[in-house]
Short mmCIF file of C-alpha atoms and ligand atoms in Angstrom, two decimals:
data_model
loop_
_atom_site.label_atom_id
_atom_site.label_comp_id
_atom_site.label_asym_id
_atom_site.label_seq_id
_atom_site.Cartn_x
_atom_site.Cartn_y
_atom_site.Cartn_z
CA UNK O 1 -31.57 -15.04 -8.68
CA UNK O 2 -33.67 -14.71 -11.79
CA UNK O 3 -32.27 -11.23 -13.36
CA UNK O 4 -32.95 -9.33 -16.92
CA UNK O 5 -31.35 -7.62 -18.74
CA UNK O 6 -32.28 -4.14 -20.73
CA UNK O 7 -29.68 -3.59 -23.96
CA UNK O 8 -27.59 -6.50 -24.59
CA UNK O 9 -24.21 -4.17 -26.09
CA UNK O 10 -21.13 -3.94 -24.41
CA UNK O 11 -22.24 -3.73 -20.99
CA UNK O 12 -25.51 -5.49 -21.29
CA UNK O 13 -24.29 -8.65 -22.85
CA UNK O 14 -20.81 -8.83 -20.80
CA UNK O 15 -23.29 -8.06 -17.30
CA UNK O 16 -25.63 -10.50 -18.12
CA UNK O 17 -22.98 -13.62 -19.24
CA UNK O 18 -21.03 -12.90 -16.03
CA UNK O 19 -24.27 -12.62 -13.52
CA UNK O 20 -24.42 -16.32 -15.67
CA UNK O 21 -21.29 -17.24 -14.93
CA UNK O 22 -21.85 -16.64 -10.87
CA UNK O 23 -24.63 -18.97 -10.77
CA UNK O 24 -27.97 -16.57 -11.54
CA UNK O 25 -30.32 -17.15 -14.13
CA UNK O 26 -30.34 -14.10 -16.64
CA UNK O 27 -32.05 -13.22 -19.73
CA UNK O 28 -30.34 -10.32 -21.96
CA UNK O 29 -33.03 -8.74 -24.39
CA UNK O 30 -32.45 -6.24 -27.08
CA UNK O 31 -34.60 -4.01 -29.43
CA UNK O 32 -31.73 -5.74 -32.39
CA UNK O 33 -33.14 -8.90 -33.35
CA UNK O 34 -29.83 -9.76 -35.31
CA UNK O 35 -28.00 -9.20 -32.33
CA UNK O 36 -29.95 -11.41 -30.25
CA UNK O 37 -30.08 -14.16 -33.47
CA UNK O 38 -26.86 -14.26 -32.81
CA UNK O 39 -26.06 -14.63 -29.72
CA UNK O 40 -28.70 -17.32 -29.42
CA UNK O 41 -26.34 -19.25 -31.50
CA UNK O 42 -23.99 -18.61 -28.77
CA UNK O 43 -21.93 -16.55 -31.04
CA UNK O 44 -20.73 -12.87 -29.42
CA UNK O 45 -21.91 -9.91 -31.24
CA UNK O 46 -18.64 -7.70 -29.93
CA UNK O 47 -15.11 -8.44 -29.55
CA UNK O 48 -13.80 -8.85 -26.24
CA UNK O 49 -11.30 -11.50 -24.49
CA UNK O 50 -12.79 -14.19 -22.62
CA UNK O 51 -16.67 -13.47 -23.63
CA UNK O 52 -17.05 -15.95 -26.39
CA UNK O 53 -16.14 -18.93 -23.90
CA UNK O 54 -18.06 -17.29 -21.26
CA UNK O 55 -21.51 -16.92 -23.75
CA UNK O 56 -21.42 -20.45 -24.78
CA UNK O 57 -20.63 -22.11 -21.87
CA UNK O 58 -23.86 -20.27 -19.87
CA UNK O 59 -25.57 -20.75 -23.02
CA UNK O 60 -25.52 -24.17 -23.28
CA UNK O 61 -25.83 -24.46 -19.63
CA UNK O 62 -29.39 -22.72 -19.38
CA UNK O 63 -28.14 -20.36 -16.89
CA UNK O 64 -27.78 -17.30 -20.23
CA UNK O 65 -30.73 -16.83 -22.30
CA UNK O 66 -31.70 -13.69 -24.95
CA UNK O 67 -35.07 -12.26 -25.77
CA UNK O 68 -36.26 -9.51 -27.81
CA UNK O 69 -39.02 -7.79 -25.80
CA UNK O 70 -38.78 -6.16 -23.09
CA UNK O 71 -41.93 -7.74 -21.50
CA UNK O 72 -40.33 -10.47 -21.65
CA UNK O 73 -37.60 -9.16 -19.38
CA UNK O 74 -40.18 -7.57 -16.92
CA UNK O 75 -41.63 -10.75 -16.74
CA UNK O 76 -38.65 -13.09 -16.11
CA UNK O 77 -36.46 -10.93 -13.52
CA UNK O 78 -37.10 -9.97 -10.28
CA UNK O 79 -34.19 -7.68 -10.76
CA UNK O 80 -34.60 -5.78 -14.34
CA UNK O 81 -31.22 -3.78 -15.60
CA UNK O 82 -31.45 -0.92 -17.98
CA UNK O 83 -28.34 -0.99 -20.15
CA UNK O 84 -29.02 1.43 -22.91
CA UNK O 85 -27.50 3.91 -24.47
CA UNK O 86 -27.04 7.32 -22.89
CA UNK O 87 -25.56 8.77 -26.12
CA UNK O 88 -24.45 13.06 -26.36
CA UNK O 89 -26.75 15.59 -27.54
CA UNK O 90 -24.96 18.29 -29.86
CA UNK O 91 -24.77 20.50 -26.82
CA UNK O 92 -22.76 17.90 -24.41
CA UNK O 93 -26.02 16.99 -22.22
CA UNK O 94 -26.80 13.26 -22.20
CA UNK O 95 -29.61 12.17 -24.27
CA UNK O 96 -32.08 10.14 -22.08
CA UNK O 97 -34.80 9.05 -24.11
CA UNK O 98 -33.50 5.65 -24.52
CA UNK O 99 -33.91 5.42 -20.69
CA UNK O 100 -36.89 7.16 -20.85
CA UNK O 101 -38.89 4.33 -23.76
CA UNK O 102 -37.40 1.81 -21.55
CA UNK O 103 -39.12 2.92 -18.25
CA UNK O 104 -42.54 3.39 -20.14
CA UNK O 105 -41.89 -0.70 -21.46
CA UNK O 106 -40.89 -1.77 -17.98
CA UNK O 107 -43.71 0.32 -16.21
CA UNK O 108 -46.74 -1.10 -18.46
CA UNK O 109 -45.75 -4.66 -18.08
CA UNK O 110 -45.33 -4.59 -13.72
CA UNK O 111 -47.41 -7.25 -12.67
CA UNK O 112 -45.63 -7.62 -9.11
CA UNK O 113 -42.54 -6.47 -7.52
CA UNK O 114 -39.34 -5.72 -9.45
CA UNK O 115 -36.27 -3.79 -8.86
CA UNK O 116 -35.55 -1.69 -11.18
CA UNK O 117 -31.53 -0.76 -11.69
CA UNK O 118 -30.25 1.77 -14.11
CA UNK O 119 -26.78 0.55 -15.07
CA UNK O 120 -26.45 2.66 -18.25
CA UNK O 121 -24.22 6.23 -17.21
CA UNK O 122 -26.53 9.00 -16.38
CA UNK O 123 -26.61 12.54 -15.11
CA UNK O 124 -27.52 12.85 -11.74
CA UNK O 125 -31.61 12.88 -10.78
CA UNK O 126 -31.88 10.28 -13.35
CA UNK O 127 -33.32 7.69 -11.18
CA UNK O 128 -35.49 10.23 -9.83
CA UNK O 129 -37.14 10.54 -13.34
CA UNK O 130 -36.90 6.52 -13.87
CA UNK O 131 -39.25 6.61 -10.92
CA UNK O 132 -41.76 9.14 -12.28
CA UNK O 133 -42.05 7.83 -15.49
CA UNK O 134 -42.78 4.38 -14.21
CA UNK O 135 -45.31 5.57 -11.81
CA UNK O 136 -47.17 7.55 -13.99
CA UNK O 137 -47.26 4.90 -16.51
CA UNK O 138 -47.37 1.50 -14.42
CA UNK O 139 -50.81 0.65 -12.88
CA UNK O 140 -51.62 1.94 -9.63
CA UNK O 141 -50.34 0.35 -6.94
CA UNK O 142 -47.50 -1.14 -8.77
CA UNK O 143 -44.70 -2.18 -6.01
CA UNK O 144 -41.15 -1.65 -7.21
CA UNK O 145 -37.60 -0.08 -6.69
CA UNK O 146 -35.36 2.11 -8.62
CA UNK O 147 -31.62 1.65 -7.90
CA UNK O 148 -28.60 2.96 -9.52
CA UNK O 149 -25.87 0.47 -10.19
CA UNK O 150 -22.44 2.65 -12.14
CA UNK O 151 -20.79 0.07 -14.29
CA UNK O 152 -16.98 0.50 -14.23
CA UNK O 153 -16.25 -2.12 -16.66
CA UNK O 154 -13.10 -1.14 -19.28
CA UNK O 155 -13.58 -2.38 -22.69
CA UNK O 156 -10.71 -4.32 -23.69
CA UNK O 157 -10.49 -6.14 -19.88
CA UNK O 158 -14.50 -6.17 -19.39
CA UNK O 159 -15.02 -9.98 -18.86
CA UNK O 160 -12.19 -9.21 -15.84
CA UNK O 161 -13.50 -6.30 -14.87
CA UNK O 162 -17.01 -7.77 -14.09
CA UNK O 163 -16.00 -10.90 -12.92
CA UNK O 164 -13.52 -8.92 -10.45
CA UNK O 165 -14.27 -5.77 -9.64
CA UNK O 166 -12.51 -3.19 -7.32
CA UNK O 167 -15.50 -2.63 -5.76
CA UNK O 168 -19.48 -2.13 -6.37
CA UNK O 169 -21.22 0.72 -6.16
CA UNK O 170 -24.83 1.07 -5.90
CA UNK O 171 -27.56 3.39 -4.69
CA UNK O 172 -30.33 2.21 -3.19
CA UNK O 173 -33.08 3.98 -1.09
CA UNK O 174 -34.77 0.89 0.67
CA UNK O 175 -33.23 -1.92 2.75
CA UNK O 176 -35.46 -4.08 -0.02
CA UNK O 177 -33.53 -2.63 -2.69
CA UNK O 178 -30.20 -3.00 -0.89
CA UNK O 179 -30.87 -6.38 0.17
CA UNK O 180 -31.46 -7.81 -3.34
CA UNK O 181 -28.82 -6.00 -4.60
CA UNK O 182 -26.40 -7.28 -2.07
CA UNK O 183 -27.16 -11.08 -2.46
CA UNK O 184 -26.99 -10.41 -6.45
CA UNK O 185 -23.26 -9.21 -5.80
CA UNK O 186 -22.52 -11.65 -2.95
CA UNK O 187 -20.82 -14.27 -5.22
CA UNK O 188 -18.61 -11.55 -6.79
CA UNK O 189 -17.07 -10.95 -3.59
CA UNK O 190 -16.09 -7.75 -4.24
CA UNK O 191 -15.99 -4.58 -1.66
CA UNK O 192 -19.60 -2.72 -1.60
CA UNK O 193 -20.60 0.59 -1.25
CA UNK O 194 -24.29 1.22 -1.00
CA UNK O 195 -25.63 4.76 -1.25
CA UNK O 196 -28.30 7.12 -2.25
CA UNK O 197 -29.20 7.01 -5.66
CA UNK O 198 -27.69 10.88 -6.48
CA UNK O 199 -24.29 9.73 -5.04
CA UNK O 200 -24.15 6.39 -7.21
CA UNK O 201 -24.70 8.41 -10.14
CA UNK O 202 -22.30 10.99 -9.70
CA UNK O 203 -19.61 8.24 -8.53
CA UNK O 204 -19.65 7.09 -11.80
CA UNK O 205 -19.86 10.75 -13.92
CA UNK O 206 -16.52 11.80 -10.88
CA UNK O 207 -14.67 8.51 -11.45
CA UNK O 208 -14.69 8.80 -15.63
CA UNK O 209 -13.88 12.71 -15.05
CA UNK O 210 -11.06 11.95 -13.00
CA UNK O 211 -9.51 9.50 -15.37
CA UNK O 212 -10.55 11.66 -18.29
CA UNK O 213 -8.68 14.80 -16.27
CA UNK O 214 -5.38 12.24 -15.53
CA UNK O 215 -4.79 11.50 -19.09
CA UNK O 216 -5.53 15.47 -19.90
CA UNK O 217 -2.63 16.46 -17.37
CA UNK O 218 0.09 13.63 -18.52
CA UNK O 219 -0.85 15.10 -22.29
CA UNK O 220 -0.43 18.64 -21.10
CA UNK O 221 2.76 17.35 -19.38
CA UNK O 222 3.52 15.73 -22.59
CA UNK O 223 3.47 19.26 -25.01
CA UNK O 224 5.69 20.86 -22.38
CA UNK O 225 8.16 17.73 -22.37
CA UNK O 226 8.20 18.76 -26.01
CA UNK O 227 8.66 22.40 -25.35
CA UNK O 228 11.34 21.85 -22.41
CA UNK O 229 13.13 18.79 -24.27
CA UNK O 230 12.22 16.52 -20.99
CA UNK O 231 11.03 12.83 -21.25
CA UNK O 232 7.39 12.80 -20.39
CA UNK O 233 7.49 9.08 -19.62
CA UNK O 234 10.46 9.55 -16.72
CA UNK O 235 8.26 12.56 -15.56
CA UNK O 236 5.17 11.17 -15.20
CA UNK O 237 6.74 7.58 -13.77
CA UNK O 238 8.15 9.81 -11.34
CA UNK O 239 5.30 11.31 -10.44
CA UNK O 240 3.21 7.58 -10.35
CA UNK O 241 5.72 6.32 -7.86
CA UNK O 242 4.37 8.25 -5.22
CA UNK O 243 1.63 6.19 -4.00
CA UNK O 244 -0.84 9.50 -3.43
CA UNK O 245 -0.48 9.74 -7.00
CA UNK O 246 -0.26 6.51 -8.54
CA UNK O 247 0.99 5.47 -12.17
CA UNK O 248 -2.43 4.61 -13.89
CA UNK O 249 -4.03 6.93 -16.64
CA UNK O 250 -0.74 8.81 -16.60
CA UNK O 251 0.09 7.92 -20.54
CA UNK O 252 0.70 10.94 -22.62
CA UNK O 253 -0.28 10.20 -26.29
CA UNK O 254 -3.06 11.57 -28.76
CA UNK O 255 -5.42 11.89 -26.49
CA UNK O 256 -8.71 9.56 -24.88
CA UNK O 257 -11.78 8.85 -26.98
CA UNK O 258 -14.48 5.98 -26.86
CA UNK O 259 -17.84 5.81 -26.30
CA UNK O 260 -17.56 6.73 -22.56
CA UNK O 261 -14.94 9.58 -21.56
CA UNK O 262 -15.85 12.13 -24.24
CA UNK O 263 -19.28 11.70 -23.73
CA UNK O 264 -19.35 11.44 -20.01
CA UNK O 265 -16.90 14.35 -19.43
CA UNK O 266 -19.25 16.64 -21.69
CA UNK O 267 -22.34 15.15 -19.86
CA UNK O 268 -20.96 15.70 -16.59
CA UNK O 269 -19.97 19.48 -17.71
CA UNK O 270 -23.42 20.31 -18.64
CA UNK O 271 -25.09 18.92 -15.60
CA UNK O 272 -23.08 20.76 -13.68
CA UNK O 273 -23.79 23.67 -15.14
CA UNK O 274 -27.57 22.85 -15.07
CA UNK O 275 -27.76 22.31 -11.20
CA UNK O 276 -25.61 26.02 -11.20
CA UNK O 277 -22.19 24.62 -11.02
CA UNK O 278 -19.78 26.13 -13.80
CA UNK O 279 -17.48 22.90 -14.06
CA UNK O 280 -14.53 25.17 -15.43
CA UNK O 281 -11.88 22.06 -14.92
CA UNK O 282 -14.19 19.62 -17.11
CA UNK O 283 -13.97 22.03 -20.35
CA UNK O 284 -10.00 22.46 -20.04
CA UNK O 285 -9.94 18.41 -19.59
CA UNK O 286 -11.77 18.44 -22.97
CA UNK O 287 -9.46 21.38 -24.90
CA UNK O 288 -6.60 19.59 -23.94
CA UNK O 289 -7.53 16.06 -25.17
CA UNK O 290 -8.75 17.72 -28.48
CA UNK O 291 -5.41 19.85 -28.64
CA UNK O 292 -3.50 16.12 -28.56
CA UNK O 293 -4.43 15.45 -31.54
CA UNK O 294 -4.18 18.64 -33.01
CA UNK O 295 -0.38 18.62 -31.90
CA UNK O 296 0.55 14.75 -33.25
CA UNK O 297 -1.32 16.25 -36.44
CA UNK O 298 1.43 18.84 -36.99
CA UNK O 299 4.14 16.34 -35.83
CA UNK O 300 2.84 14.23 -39.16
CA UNK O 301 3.05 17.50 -40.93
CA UNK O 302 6.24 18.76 -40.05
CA UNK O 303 7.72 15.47 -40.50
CA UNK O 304 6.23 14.92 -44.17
CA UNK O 305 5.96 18.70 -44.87
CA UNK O 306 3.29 18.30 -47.80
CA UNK O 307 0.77 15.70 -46.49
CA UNK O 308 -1.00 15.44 -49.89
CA UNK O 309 -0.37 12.50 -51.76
CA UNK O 310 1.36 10.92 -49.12
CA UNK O 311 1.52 7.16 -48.54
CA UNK O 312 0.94 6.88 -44.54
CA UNK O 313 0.31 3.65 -42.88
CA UNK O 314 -1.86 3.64 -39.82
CA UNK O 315 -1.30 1.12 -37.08
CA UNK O 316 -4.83 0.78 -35.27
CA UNK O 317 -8.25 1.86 -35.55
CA UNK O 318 -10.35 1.38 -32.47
CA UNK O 319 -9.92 3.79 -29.27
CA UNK O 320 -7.93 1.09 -27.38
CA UNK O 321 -6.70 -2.57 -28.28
CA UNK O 322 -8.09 -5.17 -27.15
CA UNK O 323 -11.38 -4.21 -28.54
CA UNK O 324 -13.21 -3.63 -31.91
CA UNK O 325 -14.83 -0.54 -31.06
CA UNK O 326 -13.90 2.20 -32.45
CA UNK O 327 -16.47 4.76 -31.32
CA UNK O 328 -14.83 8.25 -30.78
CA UNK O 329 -12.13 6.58 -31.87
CA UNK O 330 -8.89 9.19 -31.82
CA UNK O 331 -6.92 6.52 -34.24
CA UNK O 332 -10.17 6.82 -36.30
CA UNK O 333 -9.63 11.02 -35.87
CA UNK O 334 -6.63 10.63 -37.20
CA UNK O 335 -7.43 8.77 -40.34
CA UNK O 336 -10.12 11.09 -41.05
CA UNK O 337 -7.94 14.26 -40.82
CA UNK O 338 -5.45 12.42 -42.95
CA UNK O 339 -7.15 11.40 -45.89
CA UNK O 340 -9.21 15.18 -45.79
CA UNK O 341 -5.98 16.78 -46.19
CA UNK O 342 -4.94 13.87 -49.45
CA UNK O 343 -3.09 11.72 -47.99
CA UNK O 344 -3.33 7.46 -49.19
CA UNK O 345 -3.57 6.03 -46.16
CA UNK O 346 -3.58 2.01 -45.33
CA UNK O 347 -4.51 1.03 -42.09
CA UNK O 348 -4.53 -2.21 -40.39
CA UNK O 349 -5.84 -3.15 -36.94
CA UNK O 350 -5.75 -6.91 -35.14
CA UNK O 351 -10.03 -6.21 -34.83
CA UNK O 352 -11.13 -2.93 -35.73
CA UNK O 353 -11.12 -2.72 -39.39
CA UNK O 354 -14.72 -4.08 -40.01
CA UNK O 355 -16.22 -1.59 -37.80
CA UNK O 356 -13.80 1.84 -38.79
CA UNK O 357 -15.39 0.53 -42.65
CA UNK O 358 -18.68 1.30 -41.70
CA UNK O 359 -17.10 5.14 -40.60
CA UNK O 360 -14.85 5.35 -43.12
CA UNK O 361 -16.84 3.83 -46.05
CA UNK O 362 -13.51 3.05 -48.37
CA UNK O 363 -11.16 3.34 -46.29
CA UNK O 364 -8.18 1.22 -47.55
CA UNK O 365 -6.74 -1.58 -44.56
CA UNK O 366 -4.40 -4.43 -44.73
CA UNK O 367 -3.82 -7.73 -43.40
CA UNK O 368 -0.99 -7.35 -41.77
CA UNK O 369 1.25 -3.92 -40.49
CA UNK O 370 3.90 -4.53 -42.98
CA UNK O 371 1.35 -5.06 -45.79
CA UNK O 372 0.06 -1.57 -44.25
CA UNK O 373 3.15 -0.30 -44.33
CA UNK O 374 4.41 -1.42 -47.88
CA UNK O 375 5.75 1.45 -50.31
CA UNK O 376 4.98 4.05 -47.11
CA UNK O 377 6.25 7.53 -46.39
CA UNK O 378 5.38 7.21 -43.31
CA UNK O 379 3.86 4.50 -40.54
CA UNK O 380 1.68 6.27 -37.50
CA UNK O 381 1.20 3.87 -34.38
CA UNK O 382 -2.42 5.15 -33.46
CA UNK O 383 -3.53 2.28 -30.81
CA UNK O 384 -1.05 0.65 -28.62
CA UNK O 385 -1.86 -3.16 -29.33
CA UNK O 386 0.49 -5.60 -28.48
CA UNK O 387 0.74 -6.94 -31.72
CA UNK O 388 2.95 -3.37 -32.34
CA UNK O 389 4.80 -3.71 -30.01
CA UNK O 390 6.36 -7.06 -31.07
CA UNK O 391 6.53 -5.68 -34.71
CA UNK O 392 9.62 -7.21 -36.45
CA UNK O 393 11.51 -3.84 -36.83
CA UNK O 394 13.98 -4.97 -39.85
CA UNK O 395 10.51 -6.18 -41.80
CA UNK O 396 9.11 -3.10 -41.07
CA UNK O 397 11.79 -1.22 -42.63
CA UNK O 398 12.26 -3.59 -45.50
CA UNK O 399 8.48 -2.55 -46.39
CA UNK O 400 8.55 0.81 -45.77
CA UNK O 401 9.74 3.13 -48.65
CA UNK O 402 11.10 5.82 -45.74
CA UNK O 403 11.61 4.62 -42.45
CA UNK O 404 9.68 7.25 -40.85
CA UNK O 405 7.73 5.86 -37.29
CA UNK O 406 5.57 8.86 -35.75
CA UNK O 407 4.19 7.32 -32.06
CA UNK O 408 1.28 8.60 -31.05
CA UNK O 409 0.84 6.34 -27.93
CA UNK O 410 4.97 6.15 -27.05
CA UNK O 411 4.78 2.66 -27.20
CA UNK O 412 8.18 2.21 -28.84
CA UNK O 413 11.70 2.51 -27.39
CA UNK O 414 13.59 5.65 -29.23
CA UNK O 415 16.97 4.04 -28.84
CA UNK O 416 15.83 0.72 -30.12
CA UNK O 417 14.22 2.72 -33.36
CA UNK O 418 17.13 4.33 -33.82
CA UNK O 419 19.33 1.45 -33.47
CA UNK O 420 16.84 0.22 -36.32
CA UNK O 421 17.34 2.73 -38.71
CA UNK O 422 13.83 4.88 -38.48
CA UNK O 423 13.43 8.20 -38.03
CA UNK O 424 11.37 8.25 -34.58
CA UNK O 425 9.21 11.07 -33.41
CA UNK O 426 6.83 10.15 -30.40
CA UNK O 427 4.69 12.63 -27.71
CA UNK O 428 6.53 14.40 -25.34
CA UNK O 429 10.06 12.39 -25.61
CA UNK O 430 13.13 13.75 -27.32
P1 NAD J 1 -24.17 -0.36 -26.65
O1 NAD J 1 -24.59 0.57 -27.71
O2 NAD J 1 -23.04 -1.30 -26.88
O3 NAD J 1 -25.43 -1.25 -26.21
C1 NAD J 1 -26.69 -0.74 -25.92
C2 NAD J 1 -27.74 -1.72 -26.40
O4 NAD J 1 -29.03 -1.25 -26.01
C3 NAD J 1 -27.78 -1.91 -27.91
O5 NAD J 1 -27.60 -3.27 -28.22
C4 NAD J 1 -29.17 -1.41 -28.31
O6 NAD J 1 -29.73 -2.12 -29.40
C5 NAD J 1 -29.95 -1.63 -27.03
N1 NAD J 1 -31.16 -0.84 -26.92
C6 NAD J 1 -31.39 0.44 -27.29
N2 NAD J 1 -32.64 0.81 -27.03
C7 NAD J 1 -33.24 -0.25 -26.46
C8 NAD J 1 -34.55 -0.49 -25.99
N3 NAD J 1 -35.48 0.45 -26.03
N4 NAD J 1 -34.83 -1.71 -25.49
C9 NAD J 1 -33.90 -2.69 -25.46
N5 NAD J 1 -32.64 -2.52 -25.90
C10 NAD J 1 -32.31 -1.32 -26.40
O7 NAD J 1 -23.88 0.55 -25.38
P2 NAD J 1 -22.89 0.21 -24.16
O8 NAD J 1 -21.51 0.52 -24.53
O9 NAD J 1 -23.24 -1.12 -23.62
O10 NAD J 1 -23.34 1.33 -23.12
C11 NAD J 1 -24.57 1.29 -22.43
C12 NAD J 1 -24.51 2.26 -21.26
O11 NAD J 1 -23.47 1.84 -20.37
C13 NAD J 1 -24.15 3.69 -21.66
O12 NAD J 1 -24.81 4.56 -20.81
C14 NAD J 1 -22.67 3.75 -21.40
O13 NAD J 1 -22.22 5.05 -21.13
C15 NAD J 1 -22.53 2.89 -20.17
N6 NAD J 1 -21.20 2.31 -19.96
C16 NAD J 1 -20.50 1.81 -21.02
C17 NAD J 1 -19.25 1.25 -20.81
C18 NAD J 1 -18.45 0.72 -21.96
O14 NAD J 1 -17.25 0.49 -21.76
N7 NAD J 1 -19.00 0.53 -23.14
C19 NAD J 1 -18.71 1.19 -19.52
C20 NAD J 1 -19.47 1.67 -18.46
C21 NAD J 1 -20.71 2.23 -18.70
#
């Protein structure tokens, strides 16, 4: 089916190559002509496994093409997605008017039917207001559909994600709508559940909450591990084991960042309140994640005493490995606090250093962890990459001027550190 694509970024770009991939024709537009430049060369424009391959293989085989007007996208698909930013406002509530220039572009270049599906994370009613806007700006008459399609991709795993996901979700308020969307999904073989366009959108605001709340609980957990002298890795696999439960999004550490949970949690907090719902859970969610960091900040205090001056190294810069972004990143946080308070940090990260540059304009990185590491007082393991985990311990050491390791993801065994020679400190784990 011929499809467009609205915002070629992270969930544009990766939607669009995998619709490709399943055998529709797509074409990905984007207001960022060097973005589009080049991925016309077939060259990704964000890091994430499996999407280079993916990019140049529907590239080259016609199936994935990129355009820089919207029109143009209007034109091609039958099915148009909107994936645009839905970035916060100062005061929490999402800020729309991305979505809102987009419907205007779509509505004044309908020339016959399209289906219109907002894939971008928005507060409930939003695809109510899709609809106005492109009826009072489309010419009269104009046939079309609004549907809501939640995208539950993670960064990091998103070429997996979309090519097999738990399950679709879309609302749709005609059997037209439904229909399209169903044979669009068919090779994807994935579960379906079709609803009304308010339920798709709160699906997705609930499901990020939820996580957002699991991680908030396990980091909670965590600070009274510390308190109690309890392991909060034995309590919360104890507490995954039972099936009602289950073990995912149950990692203590410095809390969750990105360019979905914080935002979505906040969004989700002030809609609530909007519609007259005072979403009391969603605020503590957010105290707690900010009081993470706030609590591995005084571990890395009480451990160096005087931070000023200090030579830290940090391992990892964006908000989760596997991935270069490092929007809200907490590793990024970190850093920041850091070097405020005088302290020389180094950081290195396998992908994230180009893009925590352009937030930390001269911030100091390395090629490698021990290079990071070299002369340190002290080494903070800020994103759980593999590459950390498989750090040579003894080289580490070597580099180091004072073994010190503080774990802000408890990605490390304590025994094996200590069998290593480091001074170990990690979240919520004597
Ligand atoms: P992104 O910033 O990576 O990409 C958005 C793209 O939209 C950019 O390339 C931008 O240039 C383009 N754009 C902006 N205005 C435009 C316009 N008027 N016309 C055409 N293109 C325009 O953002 P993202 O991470 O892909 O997120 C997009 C939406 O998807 C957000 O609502 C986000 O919350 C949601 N979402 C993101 C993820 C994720 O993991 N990143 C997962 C699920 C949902």
């Amino acid at each position: 089916m011929k499809t467009s694509v609205i915002g070629t970024g992270h969930v544009g770009l990766v939607t669009g190559a995998c619709f490709a991939e399943r055998g529709h024709r797509v074409l990905c537009v984007d207001v960022d002509r060097a973005k589009i430049a080049k991925l016309r060369r077939g060259q990704p424009t964000i890091y994430e496994p499996g999407l280079e391959d993916l990019v140049r293989r529907n590239v080259k085989s016609g199936r994935l093409t990129f355009g820089t007007s919207n029109a143009e996208a209007v034109a091609f698909g039958r099915v148009v997605f909107i994936c645009v930013p839905t970035p916060p406002r100062p005061d929490g509530t999402a800020d729309l008017s991305f979505m809102e220039a987009v419907s205007r572009d779509i509505a004044k270049s309908l020339k016959e039917y399209r289906l219109v599906v907002d894939k971008s994370t928005v507060p409930v009613h939003t695809g109510e207001r899709v609809r106005q806007v492109i009826t009072k700006y489309a010419p009269r008459g104009a046939d079309f559909d609004v549907a809501s399609n939640p995208e539950f991709l993670r960064e990091g795993a998103a070429v997996q994600d979309t090519l097999h996901p738990d399950r679709i979700v879309f609302g749709a308020e005609s059997r037209r709508a439904e229909m399209i969307l169903r044979e669009l999904y068919e090779p994807f073989k994935a579960p379906i559940l079709c609803t009304d366009i308010k339920s798709a959108e709160l699906i997705k605001h609930a499901s990020n909450s939820f996580l957002a709340l699991k991680i908030s609980f396990a980091n909670a957990l965590a600070a009274l591990c510390d308190l109690a002298g309890a392991d909060v890795q034995m309590v919360t696999r104890g507490m995954g084991m039972d099936k009602r439960i289950g073990p995912a999004f149950l990692h203590a550490g410095i809390g969750y960042g990105g360019s979905c949970f914080p935002k979505d949690v906040a969004a989700f907090e002030a809609i609530s309140r909007e519609l007259g719902y005072e979403f009391r859970l969603l605020r503590e969610v957010q105290r707690i994640n900010e009081e993470a960091r706030d609590l591995f900040l005084k571990k890395v205090e009480r451990e160096l005493w005087i931070v000023k001056g200090k030579k830290i190294a940090a391992f990892g810069l964006s908000f989760k490995p596997d991935t270069d972004d490092v929007r809200e990143s907490v590793a990024l946080k970190v850093v920041k606090a850091l070097l405020e308070r005088g302290a020389e940090v180094r950081a290195y990260d396998p992908q994230g250093m180009e893009r925590a540059k352009e937030e930390i304009p001269g911030l100091r990185t390395a090629r490698s962890p021990y290079e990071a590491a070299r002369g340190a007082d002290c080494a903070l393991l800020l994103t759980e990459w593999k590459e950390f985990r498989d750090l040579d311990l003894a080289k580490l050491k070597k580099a180091m001027a004072h073994p010190t390791v503080i774990d802000g993801r408890d990605l490390f065994d304590p025994e094996k550190m200590k069998e290593a020679g480091f001074v170990y400190r990690s979240v919520g784990r004597p």
